[in-house]
């Protein structure tokens, strides 16, 4: 009997997360110079890191031989100020992926379940399965969340409902009014994890104040990240805002030093850089228009997206993706999400979008 075979069945049956292909890997495979490759596969900020975050990260490097502040005092103070919450409502994660994992570790175990939508973020089933809990996957409405069906799917053993808004990989959006009506229906002993990884990209008329809802819904957890609009994907920082009792349990479960000192310093500085986030959202809005205009011209169907990426139907996505890779363009196939005819493309800089569009035209020809 091998050691591997002794791992719990729920661990052995996990299907691994499929990340975007790294630039260095494609460069090796195709013999291309790294500088010639366009990566639009992981919803990274095409502007890079904001100047304040970069300076703070560089300054923090010389102290990186010391353990970080495990309590993240300074970052929590900055978040508390920014959002008008108390420090004891905060959990800092090594990316918001970590926040999702910590929530699962805190509330899920064998004999419990988590509810999430079809075509939603791959980490929800991963985090659920890793705790031996049961996944309740609810059919989507269009390619987005069917909140009525999700409320109806909650069972006696359900401990968490995961909602991504905007959703990844489809970019669909739920209004504040829809979410509020949903929260009012969910039993108070079920944690609603509202994953707002792309909230900074919402248009002004789409915005809603989920943090204000925490006063009325102590079973709400708002998850956000510095890895997308703030450009810190490689440094890994995210956070949860929740009821103090929920945050307290999660802070007991997380690793004592889960976020590096460099990431903490960069995040604190990044939060002050509203100008960079506004510029990122602006670049995104224009790039989205550039991409969708090209899809229209090519006669391709796409899912209107509120994030910094858009999902487009190309037919034989395996073949189209192979051709894109040969042309040095990395996007994300999403067959693993049950969408084998679609590709998800992150919005890049104008010239990156143009490279992708040209390569897509070639691939389809
Ligand atoms: C990218 C993403 C995250 C997590 O990103 P981190 O880099 O871990 O902060 C969480 N949720 C959704 C829906 C995402 O797309």
CSV table of C-alpha atoms and ligand atoms in Angstrom, one decimal:
chain,number,residue,atom,x,y,z
A,1,UNK,CA,0.0,0.0,0.0
A,2,UNK,CA,1.6,3.3,-1.1
A,3,UNK,CA,1.6,6.5,1.0
A,4,UNK,CA,-0.3,8.3,-1.8
A,5,UNK,CA,-3.1,5.7,-1.7
A,6,UNK,CA,-3.6,6.4,2.0
A,7,UNK,CA,-4.5,10.1,1.4
A,8,UNK,CA,-8.2,10.6,1.9
A,9,UNK,CA,-10.3,9.8,-1.2
A,10,UNK,CA,-11.6,13.4,-1.2
A,11,UNK,CA,-8.0,14.6,-1.6
A,12,UNK,CA,-7.1,12.0,-4.3
A,13,UNK,CA,-10.1,13.0,-6.4
A,14,UNK,CA,-9.2,16.7,-6.5
A,15,UNK,CA,-8.6,18.0,-10.1
A,16,UNK,CA,-5.7,20.4,-10.0
A,17,UNK,CA,-6.1,24.1,-10.8
A,18,UNK,CA,-5.0,24.9,-14.3
A,19,UNK,CA,-3.1,28.2,-14.2
A,20,UNK,CA,-2.3,30.5,-17.2
A,21,UNK,CA,0.9,29.4,-19.0
A,22,UNK,CA,3.9,31.3,-17.7
A,23,UNK,CA,5.7,33.4,-20.4
A,24,UNK,CA,9.0,31.6,-19.6
A,25,UNK,CA,7.4,28.2,-20.3
A,26,UNK,CA,6.0,29.3,-23.7
A,27,UNK,CA,9.4,30.9,-24.6
A,28,UNK,CA,11.1,27.5,-23.8
A,29,UNK,CA,8.5,25.5,-25.7
A,30,UNK,CA,8.4,27.6,-28.9
A,31,UNK,CA,12.0,29.0,-28.8
A,32,UNK,CA,10.6,32.5,-28.8
A,33,UNK,CA,12.2,35.5,-27.0
A,34,UNK,CA,10.2,36.2,-23.8
A,35,UNK,CA,9.9,39.9,-24.8
A,36,UNK,CA,7.9,38.9,-27.9
A,37,UNK,CA,5.3,37.0,-25.9
A,38,UNK,CA,1.9,38.6,-25.0
A,39,UNK,CA,0.3,37.1,-21.9
A,40,UNK,CA,-3.4,37.8,-21.5
A,41,UNK,CA,-4.2,34.7,-19.5
A,42,UNK,CA,-4.4,35.6,-15.8
A,43,UNK,CA,-6.2,38.9,-15.4
A,44,UNK,CA,-3.1,40.7,-14.4
A,45,UNK,CA,-2.8,44.5,-14.5
A,46,UNK,CA,-1.3,45.4,-17.9
A,47,UNK,CA,0.1,48.6,-16.4
A,48,UNK,CA,2.2,46.6,-13.9
A,49,UNK,CA,2.5,47.6,-10.3
A,50,UNK,CA,1.6,51.1,-9.2
A,51,UNK,CA,4.6,53.4,-8.5
A,52,UNK,CA,3.8,53.8,-4.8
A,53,UNK,CA,3.5,50.0,-4.3
A,54,UNK,CA,6.8,49.4,-6.2
A,55,UNK,CA,8.7,52.0,-4.1
A,56,UNK,CA,7.3,50.5,-0.8
A,57,UNK,CA,8.1,46.9,-1.9
A,58,UNK,CA,11.7,47.9,-2.8
A,59,UNK,CA,12.1,49.7,0.5
A,60,UNK,CA,10.8,46.7,2.5
A,61,UNK,CA,13.2,44.3,0.9
A,62,UNK,CA,16.2,45.1,3.1
A,63,UNK,CA,14.1,44.1,6.2
A,64,UNK,CA,12.8,40.9,4.6
A,65,UNK,CA,15.2,38.8,6.7
A,66,UNK,CA,12.9,39.4,9.6
A,67,UNK,CA,9.5,37.7,10.0
A,68,UNK,CA,6.6,39.9,8.9
A,69,UNK,CA,4.1,41.4,11.3
A,70,UNK,CA,1.8,38.4,11.6
A,71,UNK,CA,-1.0,40.7,12.8
A,72,UNK,CA,-0.6,43.0,9.8
A,73,UNK,CA,-1.1,46.0,12.0
A,74,UNK,CA,-0.3,48.7,9.5
A,75,UNK,CA,-2.2,47.2,6.6
A,76,UNK,CA,-5.2,46.5,8.7
A,77,UNK,CA,-5.2,50.2,9.9
A,78,UNK,CA,-5.0,51.4,6.3
A,79,UNK,CA,-7.9,49.1,5.3
A,80,UNK,CA,-9.9,50.1,8.4
A,81,UNK,CA,-9.5,53.8,7.5
A,82,UNK,CA,-10.3,53.3,3.9
A,83,UNK,CA,-13.5,51.3,4.5
A,84,UNK,CA,-14.7,52.6,7.8
A,85,UNK,CA,-14.4,49.1,9.5
A,86,UNK,CA,-12.7,47.9,12.6
A,87,UNK,CA,-9.3,46.1,12.5
A,88,UNK,CA,-10.9,43.1,14.2
A,89,UNK,CA,-13.2,42.6,11.2
A,90,UNK,CA,-10.2,41.9,8.9
A,91,UNK,CA,-8.3,38.8,7.7
A,92,UNK,CA,-5.3,39.3,5.5
A,93,UNK,CA,-4.5,36.6,3.0
A,94,UNK,CA,-1.7,35.5,0.8
A,95,UNK,CA,-3.8,36.6,-2.2
A,96,UNK,CA,-7.6,36.4,-1.8
A,97,UNK,CA,-7.3,32.8,-2.8
A,98,UNK,CA,-5.8,32.3,0.7
A,99,UNK,CA,-8.8,34.1,2.2
A,100,UNK,CA,-11.1,31.6,0.4
A,101,UNK,CA,-9.1,28.7,1.6
A,102,UNK,CA,-9.1,30.0,5.2
A,103,UNK,CA,-12.9,30.4,5.1
A,104,UNK,CA,-13.2,26.9,3.8
A,105,UNK,CA,-10.8,25.5,6.5
A,106,UNK,CA,-12.7,27.4,9.2
A,107,UNK,CA,-16.2,26.4,8.3
A,108,UNK,CA,-16.1,23.2,6.2
A,109,UNK,CA,-15.4,19.6,7.2
A,110,UNK,CA,-16.7,16.2,6.1
A,111,UNK,CA,-20.4,16.1,6.5
A,112,UNK,CA,-20.9,19.7,5.4
A,113,UNK,CA,-21.5,21.3,2.0
A,114,UNK,CA,-20.8,24.5,0.1
A,115,UNK,CA,-23.0,26.0,-2.6
A,116,UNK,CA,-21.6,27.7,-5.7
A,117,UNK,CA,-22.6,28.3,-9.3
A,118,UNK,CA,-21.6,26.4,-12.4
A,119,UNK,CA,-19.1,28.4,-14.5
A,120,UNK,CA,-17.8,30.1,-11.4
A,121,UNK,CA,-14.3,30.3,-9.9
A,122,UNK,CA,-12.3,27.0,-9.8
A,123,UNK,CA,-11.1,27.6,-6.3
A,124,UNK,CA,-14.5,27.1,-4.8
A,125,UNK,CA,-14.7,23.3,-5.5
A,126,UNK,CA,-11.0,23.0,-4.8
A,127,UNK,CA,-11.3,24.6,-1.3
A,128,UNK,CA,-14.4,22.6,-0.6
A,129,UNK,CA,-13.1,19.2,-1.8
A,130,UNK,CA,-9.8,19.7,0.2
A,131,UNK,CA,-11.9,19.7,3.4
A,132,UNK,CA,-13.9,16.6,2.5
A,133,UNK,CA,-17.0,18.7,2.2
A,134,UNK,CA,-19.6,18.3,-0.5
A,135,UNK,CA,-20.0,20.6,-3.5
A,136,UNK,CA,-23.5,21.7,-4.4
A,137,UNK,CA,-23.0,23.2,-7.9
A,138,UNK,CA,-26.1,25.1,-9.0
A,139,UNK,CA,-26.9,25.5,-12.8
A,140,UNK,CA,-26.1,28.9,-14.1
A,141,UNK,CA,-28.6,31.4,-15.6
A,142,UNK,CA,-27.1,32.4,-18.9
A,143,UNK,CA,-23.4,32.2,-17.8
A,144,UNK,CA,-24.0,33.9,-14.4
A,145,UNK,CA,-25.3,33.1,-10.9
A,146,UNK,CA,-29.0,32.1,-10.5
A,147,UNK,CA,-29.4,33.5,-7.0
A,148,UNK,CA,-32.9,32.1,-6.6
A,149,UNK,CA,-31.7,28.6,-7.4
A,150,UNK,CA,-28.7,29.1,-5.2
A,151,UNK,CA,-30.9,30.1,-2.2
A,152,UNK,CA,-33.1,27.1,-2.9
A,153,UNK,CA,-30.0,24.8,-3.1
A,154,UNK,CA,-28.9,25.5,0.5
A,155,UNK,CA,-29.2,22.4,2.6
A,156,UNK,CA,-29.2,21.8,6.4
A,157,UNK,CA,-25.5,20.9,6.2
A,158,UNK,CA,-24.5,23.9,4.1
A,159,UNK,CA,-22.0,26.2,5.7
A,160,UNK,CA,-20.7,28.4,2.9
A,161,UNK,CA,-22.2,29.9,-0.3
A,162,UNK,CA,-19.5,31.3,-2.6
A,163,UNK,CA,-20.5,34.1,-5.0
A,164,UNK,CA,-18.0,35.8,-7.4
A,165,UNK,CA,-19.1,39.3,-8.5
A,166,UNK,CA,-18.1,40.0,-11.2
A,167,UNK,CA,-17.8,36.3,-11.9
A,168,UNK,CA,-14.7,34.6,-13.2
A,169,UNK,CA,-14.4,33.2,-15.9
A,170,UNK,CA,-17.6,34.6,-17.4
A,171,UNK,CA,-17.5,38.3,-16.3
A,172,UNK,CA,-21.2,38.3,-15.5
A,173,UNK,CA,-22.4,40.8,-12.9
A,174,UNK,CA,-25.1,40.8,-10.2
A,175,UNK,CA,-26.6,44.1,-9.1
A,176,UNK,CA,-26.4,45.3,-5.5
A,177,UNK,CA,-30.2,45.0,-5.2
A,178,UNK,CA,-30.1,41.3,-6.4
A,179,UNK,CA,-27.3,40.5,-3.8
A,180,UNK,CA,-29.1,42.2,-1.0
A,181,UNK,CA,-32.3,40.3,-1.7
A,182,UNK,CA,-30.3,37.1,-1.7
A,183,UNK,CA,-28.6,37.9,1.6
A,184,UNK,CA,-32.0,38.5,3.2
A,185,UNK,CA,-33.0,34.9,2.1
A,186,UNK,CA,-29.9,33.0,3.3
A,187,UNK,CA,-30.2,31.3,6.7
A,188,UNK,CA,-28.1,33.3,9.3
A,189,UNK,CA,-25.9,30.3,10.1
A,190,UNK,CA,-24.6,30.1,6.5
A,191,UNK,CA,-21.6,32.2,5.6
A,192,UNK,CA,-21.9,34.0,2.3
A,193,UNK,CA,-18.5,34.6,0.8
A,194,UNK,CA,-18.9,37.5,-1.6
A,195,UNK,CA,-15.7,37.4,-3.7
A,196,UNK,CA,-15.2,40.8,-5.2
A,197,UNK,CA,-11.8,40.3,-6.9
A,198,UNK,CA,-12.7,42.6,-9.8
A,199,UNK,CA,-14.8,45.2,-8.0
A,200,UNK,CA,-12.5,48.0,-8.9
A,201,UNK,CA,-13.4,47.6,-12.5
A,202,UNK,CA,-17.1,48.2,-12.1
A,203,UNK,CA,-18.6,51.2,-13.9
A,204,UNK,CA,-19.9,53.9,-11.5
A,205,UNK,CA,-23.5,53.0,-12.1
A,206,UNK,CA,-22.8,49.3,-11.2
A,207,UNK,CA,-21.3,50.1,-7.8
A,208,UNK,CA,-22.9,49.0,-4.5
A,209,UNK,CA,-21.7,49.1,-0.9
A,210,UNK,CA,-21.3,45.5,0.2
A,211,UNK,CA,-19.3,46.6,3.3
A,212,UNK,CA,-22.2,48.6,4.6
A,213,UNK,CA,-24.3,45.4,4.5
A,214,UNK,CA,-22.1,43.7,7.1
A,215,UNK,CA,-24.0,45.6,9.9
A,216,UNK,CA,-27.2,43.9,8.8
A,217,UNK,CA,-25.8,40.5,7.7
A,218,UNK,CA,-23.2,39.1,10.2
A,219,UNK,CA,-23.0,36.0,8.0
A,220,UNK,CA,-21.5,38.0,5.1
A,221,UNK,CA,-17.8,37.9,4.2
A,222,UNK,CA,-16.5,40.4,1.6
A,223,UNK,CA,-13.4,39.1,-0.1
A,224,UNK,CA,-11.2,41.5,-2.1
A,225,UNK,CA,-7.7,41.4,-3.5
A,226,UNK,CA,-4.7,43.7,-4.3
A,227,UNK,CA,-3.7,41.2,-7.1
A,228,UNK,CA,-5.9,42.4,-9.9
A,229,UNK,CA,-6.6,46.1,-10.2
A,230,UNK,CA,-3.7,47.0,-7.8
A,231,UNK,CA,-1.2,45.0,-9.8
A,232,UNK,CA,0.3,42.9,-6.9
A,233,UNK,CA,-0.5,39.4,-8.4
A,234,UNK,CA,3.1,38.1,-7.9
A,235,UNK,CA,3.3,39.5,-4.3
A,236,UNK,CA,0.0,37.9,-3.3
A,237,UNK,CA,-2.2,40.0,-1.0
A,238,UNK,CA,-6.0,39.9,-0.4
A,239,UNK,CA,-8.3,40.5,2.5
A,240,UNK,CA,-11.6,39.6,4.0
A,241,UNK,CA,-14.0,42.0,5.8
A,242,UNK,CA,-16.4,40.1,8.1
A,243,UNK,CA,-18.1,40.0,11.5
A,244,UNK,CA,-15.4,40.1,14.2
A,245,UNK,CA,-16.4,36.6,15.4
A,246,UNK,CA,-15.9,35.2,11.9
A,247,UNK,CA,-12.6,37.1,11.4
A,248,UNK,CA,-11.4,35.9,14.8
A,249,UNK,CA,-11.9,32.2,13.9
A,250,UNK,CA,-10.3,32.7,10.5
A,251,UNK,CA,-7.3,34.4,12.1
A,252,UNK,CA,-6.7,31.4,14.4
A,253,UNK,CA,-6.7,29.1,11.4
A,254,UNK,CA,-4.5,31.0,9.0
A,255,UNK,CA,-0.7,30.6,9.0
A,256,UNK,CA,0.8,33.0,11.5
A,257,UNK,CA,3.0,34.6,8.9
A,258,UNK,CA,0.9,34.0,5.8
A,259,UNK,CA,1.6,37.3,4.1
A,260,UNK,CA,5.2,38.4,3.4
A,261,UNK,CA,6.6,41.7,4.7
A,262,UNK,CA,7.3,42.9,1.2
A,263,UNK,CA,3.7,42.2,0.2
A,264,UNK,CA,2.3,43.9,3.3
A,265,UNK,CA,4.3,47.0,2.6
A,266,UNK,CA,3.4,47.1,-1.0
A,267,UNK,CA,-0.3,46.6,-0.2
A,268,UNK,CA,-0.4,49.4,2.3
A,269,UNK,CA,1.1,51.8,-0.2
A,270,UNK,CA,-1.0,50.6,-3.1
A,271,UNK,CA,-4.2,51.3,-1.1
A,272,UNK,CA,-3.3,55.0,-1.1
A,273,UNK,CA,-2.9,55.1,-4.9
A,274,UNK,CA,-6.4,55.8,-6.1
A,275,UNK,CA,-5.0,57.5,-9.2
A,276,UNK,CA,-3.3,54.2,-10.3
A,277,UNK,CA,-6.5,52.2,-9.8
A,278,UNK,CA,-8.6,54.8,-11.7
A,279,UNK,CA,-6.1,54.7,-14.6
A,280,UNK,CA,-6.2,50.9,-14.6
A,281,UNK,CA,-10.0,50.9,-14.8
A,282,UNK,CA,-9.8,53.4,-17.7
A,283,UNK,CA,-7.2,51.3,-19.6
A,284,UNK,CA,-9.5,48.3,-19.0
A,285,UNK,CA,-12.6,50.1,-20.3
A,286,UNK,CA,-10.9,51.1,-23.5
A,287,UNK,CA,-9.3,47.7,-24.0
A,288,UNK,CA,-12.6,46.0,-23.5
A,289,UNK,CA,-14.1,48.1,-26.2
A,290,UNK,CA,-11.2,47.3,-28.5
A,291,UNK,CA,-11.5,43.6,-28.0
A,292,UNK,CA,-15.3,43.4,-28.3
A,293,UNK,CA,-15.3,45.5,-31.4
A,294,UNK,CA,-12.9,43.0,-33.0
A,295,UNK,CA,-15.1,40.1,-31.9
A,296,UNK,CA,-18.1,41.7,-33.5
A,297,UNK,CA,-16.2,42.3,-36.7
A,298,UNK,CA,-15.0,38.6,-36.7
A,299,UNK,CA,-18.6,37.5,-36.1
A,300,UNK,CA,-17.7,35.9,-32.7
A,301,UNK,CA,-20.1,35.6,-29.8
A,302,UNK,CA,-18.8,36.9,-26.4
A,303,UNK,CA,-20.2,37.2,-22.9
A,304,UNK,CA,-20.5,40.9,-21.9
A,305,UNK,CA,-18.0,41.3,-19.0
A,306,UNK,CA,-17.7,43.5,-16.0
A,307,UNK,CA,-14.2,42.4,-15.2
A,308,UNK,CA,-10.8,42.9,-16.8
A,309,UNK,CA,-11.2,39.9,-19.1
A,310,UNK,CA,-13.7,38.7,-21.6
A,311,UNK,CA,-14.8,35.2,-22.7
A,312,UNK,CA,-15.3,34.6,-26.4
A,313,UNK,CA,-16.7,31.6,-28.3
A,314,UNK,CA,-14.2,30.5,-30.9
A,315,UNK,CA,-15.5,27.0,-31.7
A,316,UNK,CA,-12.5,24.6,-31.7
A,317,UNK,CA,-10.8,26.3,-28.8
A,318,UNK,CA,-8.0,23.7,-28.6
A,319,UNK,CA,-6.9,24.4,-32.2
A,320,UNK,CA,-7.4,28.2,-31.9
A,321,UNK,CA,-5.4,28.2,-28.6
A,322,UNK,CA,-2.6,26.2,-30.2
A,323,UNK,CA,-2.4,28.6,-33.0
A,324,UNK,CA,-2.3,31.6,-30.6
A,325,UNK,CA,0.5,30.0,-28.6
A,326,UNK,CA,2.5,29.4,-31.8
A,327,UNK,CA,2.1,33.1,-32.5
A,328,UNK,CA,3.3,33.9,-29.0
A,329,UNK,CA,0.0,34.9,-27.5
A,330,UNK,CA,-1.1,33.3,-24.2
A,331,UNK,CA,-4.9,33.3,-23.3
A,332,UNK,CA,-6.9,31.0,-21.1
A,333,UNK,CA,-8.7,27.9,-22.4
A,334,UNK,CA,-11.6,27.2,-20.1
A,335,UNK,CA,-12.6,23.6,-21.0
A,336,UNK,CA,-12.0,22.8,-17.4
A,337,UNK,CA,-14.9,25.1,-16.5
A,338,UNK,CA,-17.2,23.1,-18.9
A,339,UNK,CA,-16.8,25.7,-21.7
A,340,UNK,CA,-14.7,23.8,-24.3
A,341,UNK,CA,-15.6,26.2,-27.2
A,342,UNK,CA,-14.6,29.4,-25.4
A,343,UNK,CA,-11.4,31.2,-24.5
A,344,UNK,CA,-11.0,33.8,-21.8
A,345,UNK,CA,-8.8,36.7,-22.6
A,346,UNK,CA,-7.5,39.3,-20.2
A,347,UNK,CA,-7.7,43.0,-21.3
A,348,UNK,CA,-4.2,44.2,-22.1
A,349,UNK,CA,-2.5,47.4,-23.3
A,350,UNK,CA,-3.8,48.6,-26.7
A,351,UNK,CA,-0.8,47.1,-28.5
A,352,UNK,CA,-1.2,43.8,-26.6
A,353,UNK,CA,-4.9,43.6,-27.5
A,354,UNK,CA,-4.0,44.4,-31.1
A,355,UNK,CA,-1.4,41.5,-31.2
A,356,UNK,CA,-4.0,39.2,-29.8
A,357,UNK,CA,-6.7,40.3,-32.3
A,358,UNK,CA,-4.3,39.8,-35.2
A,359,UNK,CA,-3.3,36.4,-34.0
A,360,UNK,CA,-6.9,35.4,-33.4
A,361,UNK,CA,-7.7,36.5,-37.0
A,362,UNK,CA,-4.9,34.2,-38.2
A,363,UNK,CA,-6.0,31.4,-36.0
A,364,UNK,CA,-9.5,31.5,-37.3
A,365,UNK,CA,-8.5,31.9,-41.0
B,1,LIG,C1,-8.2,36.0,-9.4
B,1,LIG,C2,-9.3,35.7,-8.5
B,1,LIG,C3,-9.2,35.6,-7.1
B,1,LIG,C4,-7.9,35.5,-6.3
B,1,LIG,O1,-6.9,36.1,-6.7
B,1,LIG,P1,-5.7,36.3,-5.7
B,1,LIG,O2,-4.6,36.6,-6.7
B,1,LIG,O3,-5.5,35.1,-4.9
B,1,LIG,O4,-6.0,37.5,-4.9
B,1,LIG,C5,-10.3,35.3,-6.3
B,1,LIG,N1,-11.5,35.2,-6.9
B,1,LIG,C6,-11.7,35.3,-8.2
B,1,LIG,C7,-13.1,35.2,-8.7
B,1,LIG,C8,-10.6,35.6,-9.0
B,1,LIG,O5,-10.8,35.6,-10.3
